[in-house]
Amino acid sequence: MDLQVISRDGEPEYAVLPWAEYQALLKAAGVSRAPEAAPSVQSAASAAADSDLPSFDQLGSLRQAKGVELAVLARAVGISPSYLEMIESGNREPDAAIQRSLAWELGVPGWRGEA
């Protein structure tokens, strides 16, 4: 297996591996649908039209409803707990990569754009 381990403070934090090997691991784990290699681009207008998707002002309640601690979600997304707190309180707007990570970790297909 062609694997790269990225460490922080002397502890392994991330593992990077080729896409084909990642797909094989997912298959072996019984995961039937893996994320696409490149996320599809969705227009802001069509994103805003999805009324069933939560907005970021609901992030904290969604996280709590799923029973995920703030620090655990922040670590999984790769941001600090204080930054996640700022996103949840509306003081910061996450970039697209953080939005995708939050959606993935919370099992939400995407986020509605703010009007």
XYZ file of N, CA, C and O in Angstrom:
460
model
N 0.859 -1.175 0.000
C 0.000 0.000 0.000
C 0.896 1.227 0.000
O 1.819 1.335 0.775
N 0.595 2.160 -0.896
C 1.339 3.397 -1.035
C 0.683 4.442 -0.141
O -0.302 5.067 -0.524
N 1.199 4.637 1.070
C 0.550 5.441 2.082
C 1.475 6.537 2.587
O 2.664 6.299 2.804
N 0.923 7.734 2.781
C 1.659 8.842 3.388
C 0.958 9.195 4.689
O -0.256 9.382 4.714
N 1.715 9.293 5.787
C 1.159 9.658 7.080
C 1.602 11.073 7.406
O 2.789 11.394 7.342
N 0.643 11.915 7.744
C 0.920 13.293 8.128
C 0.724 13.390 9.630
O -0.323 13.015 10.157
N 1.750 13.901 10.309
C 1.710 13.989 11.769
C 1.616 15.435 12.229
O 2.039 16.354 11.532
N 1.059 15.603 13.412
C 1.015 16.898 14.089
C 1.425 16.657 15.529
O 0.904 15.762 16.173
N 2.367 17.436 15.999
C 2.882 17.296 17.364
C 3.359 15.873 17.643
O 3.163 15.320 18.713
N 3.965 15.254 16.634
C 4.529 13.925 16.795
C 3.525 12.789 16.768
O 3.889 11.630 16.935
N 2.251 13.106 16.553
C 1.205 12.084 16.526
C 0.626 11.985 15.115
O 0.368 13.010 14.482
N 0.402 10.776 14.597
C -0.223 10.646 13.277
C -1.618 11.274 13.287
O -2.385 11.051 14.216
N -1.910 12.090 12.267
C -3.211 12.754 12.212
C -3.989 12.402 10.943
O -5.192 12.227 10.979
N -3.296 12.309 9.814
C -3.950 12.004 8.543
C -3.180 10.906 7.826
O -1.975 10.794 7.959
N -3.910 10.143 7.031
C -3.296 9.167 6.141
C -3.749 9.497 4.721
O -4.933 9.701 4.480
N -2.799 9.585 3.807
C -3.086 9.904 2.414
C -2.711 8.682 1.585
O -1.605 8.155 1.724
N -3.638 8.241 0.740
C -3.365 7.079 -0.084
C -3.977 7.277 -1.470
O -4.860 8.105 -1.649
N -3.500 6.520 -2.451
C -4.048 6.649 -3.804
C -5.539 6.329 -3.838
O -6.037 5.492 -3.068
N -6.255 6.996 -4.756
C -7.702 6.863 -4.854
C -8.139 5.404 -5.031
O -9.088 4.955 -4.391
N -7.452 4.663 -5.878
C -7.836 3.270 -6.130
C -7.730 2.443 -4.843
O -8.579 1.590 -4.571
N -6.699 2.688 -4.050
C -6.547 1.962 -2.788
C -7.619 2.379 -1.785
O -8.130 1.558 -1.027
N -7.978 3.653 -1.797
C -9.053 4.148 -0.935
C -10.367 3.449 -1.302
O -11.099 2.983 -0.425
N -10.645 3.365 -2.606
C -11.863 2.705 -3.060
C -11.871 1.227 -2.645
O -12.904 0.698 -2.240
N -10.707 0.570 -2.741
C -10.619 -0.835 -2.334
C -10.883 -0.993 -0.843
O -11.561 -1.945 -0.417
N -10.385 -0.066 -0.032
C -10.638 -0.113 1.412
C -12.119 0.085 1.712
O -12.685 -0.609 2.565
N -12.747 1.027 1.023
C -14.180 1.241 1.220
C -14.970 -0.014 0.854
O -15.889 -0.415 1.568
N -14.601 -0.626 -0.261
C -15.290 -1.845 -0.701
C -15.120 -2.957 0.339
O -16.073 -3.647 0.684
N -13.894 -3.107 0.852
C -13.629 -4.132 1.864
C -14.401 -3.863 3.151
O -14.796 -4.798 3.849
N -14.648 -2.579 3.444
C -15.390 -2.205 4.652
C -16.899 -2.306 4.450
O -17.665 -2.100 5.386
N -17.322 -2.584 3.224
C -18.741 -2.726 2.963
C -19.453 -1.413 2.701
O -20.670 -1.343 2.773
N -18.703 -0.365 2.394
C -19.313 0.926 2.073
C -19.668 0.901 0.601
O -18.804 0.730 -0.253
N -20.962 1.063 0.304
C -21.405 0.898 -1.082
C -21.215 2.143 -1.938
O -21.023 2.050 -3.123
N -21.251 3.316 -1.343
C -21.139 4.539 -2.140
C -20.063 5.430 -1.562
O -20.160 5.895 -0.439
N -19.034 5.673 -2.336
C -17.942 6.536 -1.918
C -18.141 7.925 -2.502
O -18.818 8.090 -3.507
N -17.552 8.947 -1.866
C -17.653 10.290 -2.436
C -16.950 10.347 -3.783
O -16.030 9.578 -4.050
N -17.389 11.264 -4.633
C -16.766 11.436 -5.937
C -15.353 11.983 -5.775
O -15.052 12.646 -4.795
N -14.508 11.726 -6.759
C -13.133 12.228 -6.726
C -13.118 13.740 -6.717
O -12.362 14.359 -5.996
N -13.946 14.354 -7.521
C -14.048 15.807 -7.559
C -15.494 16.171 -7.281
O -16.398 15.727 -7.981
N -15.751 16.981 -6.243
C -17.132 17.328 -5.940
C -17.761 18.108 -7.088
O -17.109 18.911 -7.731
N -19.029 17.829 -7.341
C -19.705 18.536 -8.422
C -19.973 19.972 -8.001
O -20.182 20.262 -6.828
N -19.955 20.852 -8.965
C -20.190 22.264 -8.702
C -21.684 22.509 -8.795
O -22.331 22.109 -9.741
N -22.221 23.169 -7.786
C -23.636 23.470 -7.742
C -23.786 24.981 -7.701
O -23.128 25.658 -6.923
N -24.641 25.526 -8.535
C -24.808 26.975 -8.569
C -25.447 27.461 -7.285
O -26.191 26.741 -6.629
N -25.176 28.707 -6.928
C -25.750 29.289 -5.716
C -27.265 29.334 -5.810
O -27.960 29.122 -4.821
N -27.785 29.586 -7.012
C -29.236 29.652 -7.189
C -29.884 28.301 -6.923
O -30.902 28.213 -6.248
N -29.294 27.222 -7.447
C -29.895 25.910 -7.221
C -29.696 25.456 -5.782
O -30.538 24.766 -5.227
N -28.599 25.855 -5.171
C -28.378 25.524 -3.762
C -29.415 26.224 -2.897
O -29.940 25.650 -1.947
N -29.717 27.479 -3.221
C -30.702 28.239 -2.449
C -32.102 27.661 -2.640
O -32.951 27.794 -1.774
N -32.337 27.013 -3.774
C -33.649 26.449 -4.054
C -33.927 25.188 -3.249
O -35.061 24.772 -3.126
N -32.895 24.559 -2.709
C -33.073 23.335 -1.929
C -33.566 23.682 -0.527
O -32.776 23.868 0.387
N -34.874 23.739 -0.347
C -35.426 24.185 0.925
C -35.295 23.148 2.028
O -35.470 23.468 3.194
N -34.985 21.894 1.679
C -34.883 20.849 2.695
C -33.500 20.775 3.323
O -33.283 20.012 4.249
N -32.552 21.574 2.845
C -31.201 21.563 3.394
C -31.086 22.578 4.518
O -31.629 23.671 4.427
N -30.357 22.245 5.584
C -30.222 23.188 6.692
C -29.309 24.350 6.319
O -28.444 24.226 5.471
N -29.511 25.487 6.959
C -28.612 26.618 6.773
C -27.598 26.590 7.915
O -27.757 25.853 8.888
N -26.549 27.399 7.798
C -25.501 27.340 8.802
C -25.954 27.839 10.169
O -25.330 27.517 11.166
N -27.034 28.578 10.246
C -27.511 28.977 11.575
C -28.093 27.785 12.333
O -28.343 27.858 13.520
N -28.273 26.655 11.658
C -28.765 25.432 12.286
C -27.644 24.432 12.572
O -27.908 23.335 13.054
N -26.410 24.807 12.290
C -25.288 23.876 12.429
C -25.155 23.340 13.851
O -25.021 22.144 14.063
N -25.197 24.215 14.844
C -25.040 23.786 16.229
C -26.128 22.818 16.666
O -25.849 21.786 17.286
N -27.376 23.131 16.325
C -28.469 22.236 16.731
C -28.413 20.913 15.972
O -28.715 19.861 16.535
N -27.982 20.954 14.708
C -27.826 19.714 13.943
C -26.727 18.849 14.551
O -26.902 17.645 14.737
N -25.611 19.469 14.898
C -24.496 18.744 15.516
C -24.947 18.102 16.824
O -24.676 16.925 17.087
N -25.657 18.878 17.650
C -26.124 18.363 18.938
C -27.151 17.250 18.750
O -27.129 16.250 19.473
N -28.032 17.404 17.769
C -29.049 16.375 17.506
C -28.404 15.059 17.093
O -28.937 13.983 17.376
N -27.273 15.144 16.418
C -26.559 13.932 16.004
C -25.652 13.408 17.110
O -25.000 12.382 16.935
N -25.582 14.125 18.246
C -24.793 13.669 19.380
C -23.290 13.805 19.185
O -22.521 13.036 19.758
N -22.874 14.789 18.388
C -21.453 14.984 18.110
C -20.947 16.168 18.925
O -21.524 17.254 18.874
N -19.880 15.954 19.680
C -19.292 17.036 20.462
C -18.595 18.030 19.542
O -18.046 17.658 18.505
N -18.605 19.299 19.936
C -18.011 20.359 19.137
C -16.543 20.065 18.833
O -16.111 20.153 17.681
N -15.772 19.684 19.828
C -14.344 19.426 19.624
C -14.109 18.239 18.693
O -13.175 18.259 17.889
N -14.952 17.229 18.758
C -14.811 16.052 17.907
C -15.088 16.414 16.450
O -14.341 16.038 15.547
N -16.153 17.183 16.215
C -16.476 17.599 14.855
C -15.387 18.515 14.305
O -14.955 18.355 13.165
N -14.925 19.449 15.104
C -13.871 20.367 14.651
C -12.628 19.589 14.240
O -12.048 19.839 13.181
N -12.232 18.628 15.048
C -11.046 17.818 14.746
C -11.238 17.015 13.459
O -10.336 16.925 12.639
N -12.436 16.457 13.281
C -12.719 15.664 12.084
C -12.686 16.522 10.815
O -12.272 16.054 9.761
N -13.092 17.779 10.945
C -13.118 18.693 9.806
C -11.745 19.322 9.567
O -11.449 19.775 8.473
N -10.908 19.341 10.604
C -9.571 19.908 10.461
C -9.492 21.369 10.838
O -8.629 22.105 10.343
N -10.400 21.806 11.714
C -10.368 23.183 12.196
C -10.357 23.165 13.718
O -10.587 22.132 14.335
N -10.105 24.317 14.314
C -10.074 24.389 15.775
C -11.502 24.454 16.319
O -12.418 24.937 15.635
N -11.690 23.980 17.548
C -13.019 24.090 18.161
C -13.496 25.542 18.255
O -14.675 25.814 18.058
N -12.569 26.469 18.500
C -12.990 27.872 18.600
C -13.473 28.400 17.256
O -14.417 29.183 17.190
N -12.849 27.957 16.151
C -13.304 28.379 14.826
C -14.676 27.785 14.521
O -15.547 28.472 13.989
N -14.894 26.526 14.889
C -16.209 25.914 14.695
C -17.258 26.650 15.520
O -18.372 26.872 15.055
N -16.901 27.063 16.725
C -17.819 27.844 17.552
C -18.210 29.145 16.857
O -19.378 29.550 16.880
N -17.227 29.795 16.221
C -17.509 31.040 15.500
C -18.426 30.792 14.307
O -19.296 31.607 14.002
N -18.258 29.644 13.625
C -19.139 29.300 12.506
C -20.556 29.074 13.028
O -21.531 29.589 12.478
N -20.677 28.306 14.113
C -21.990 28.008 14.682
C -22.701 29.260 15.179
O -23.917 29.363 15.092
N -21.941 30.218 15.699
C -22.556 31.440 16.223
C -22.833 32.467 15.132
O -23.454 33.499 15.396
N -22.356 32.212 13.912
C -22.592 33.138 12.813
C -21.539 34.216 12.669
O -21.680 35.120 11.844
N -20.465 34.137 13.462
C -19.405 35.140 13.381
C -18.445 34.897 12.227
O -17.716 35.797 11.839
N -18.424 33.685 11.689
C -17.550 33.346 10.556
C -18.346 32.542 9.537
O -19.203 31.737 9.901
N -18.024 32.740 8.266
C -18.614 31.973 7.173
C -17.548 31.004 6.673
O -16.482 31.430 6.240
N -17.789 29.701 6.752
C -16.771 28.743 6.327
C -16.582 28.744 4.816
O -17.531 29.012 4.069
N -15.344 28.452 4.389
C -15.102 28.351 2.953
C -15.709 27.055 2.424
O -16.228 26.230 3.178
N -15.650 26.882 1.104
C -16.296 25.735 0.456
C -15.751 24.399 0.957
O -16.508 23.446 1.138
N -14.451 24.329 1.189
C -13.857 23.066 1.646
C -14.368 22.691 3.033
O -14.690 21.524 3.293
N -14.466 23.660 3.914
C -14.978 23.391 5.269
C -16.459 23.044 5.201
O -16.926 22.145 5.904
N -17.197 23.721 4.332
C -18.614 23.393 4.162
C -18.786 21.943 3.732
O -19.613 21.221 4.286
N -17.985 21.515 2.745
C -18.078 20.123 2.286
C -17.715 19.160 3.407
O -18.367 18.122 3.577
N -16.680 19.482 4.175
C -16.266 18.609 5.274
C -17.346 18.520 6.344
O -17.639 17.435 6.857
N -17.940 19.651 6.696
C -19.016 19.644 7.688
C -20.206 18.826 7.184
O -20.768 18.023 7.930
N -20.557 19.031 5.921
C -21.675 18.278 5.347
C -21.390 16.783 5.370
O -22.248 15.974 5.713
N -20.160 16.410 5.007
C -19.774 14.992 5.003
C -19.851 14.402 6.403
O -20.433 13.342 6.615
N -19.256 15.091 7.368
C -19.205 14.571 8.741
C -20.593 14.473 9.368
O -20.837 13.580 10.169
N -21.497 15.388 9.017
C -22.837 15.382 9.611
C -23.865 14.653 8.749
O -25.033 14.570 9.118
N -23.420 14.134 7.592
C -24.329 13.382 6.740
C -25.365 14.246 6.046
O -26.479 13.809 5.798
N -24.993 15.488 5.727
C -25.891 16.420 5.038
C -25.399 16.560 3.603
O -24.216 16.773 3.375
N -26.292 16.436 2.605
C -25.841 16.480 1.217
C -25.311 17.829 0.763
O -24.609 17.918 -0.211
N -25.594 18.902 1.444
C -25.108 20.229 1.064
C -25.719 21.286 1.952
O -26.449 20.975 2.876
N -25.436 22.536 1.660
C -25.948 23.616 2.493
C -26.680 24.627 1.629
O -26.294 24.900 0.511
N -27.717 25.171 2.165
C -28.485 26.215 1.501
C -27.721 27.530 1.599
O -27.188 27.875 2.641
N -27.668 28.277 0.524
C -27.017 29.583 0.524
C -27.826 30.584 1.328
O -29.042 30.499 1.379
N -27.157 31.488 1.954
C -27.846 32.506 2.750
C -28.315 33.635 1.837
O -27.595 34.059 0.955
N -29.516 34.113 2.059
C -30.068 35.194 1.232
C -29.651 36.551 1.753
O -29.307 36.752 2.856
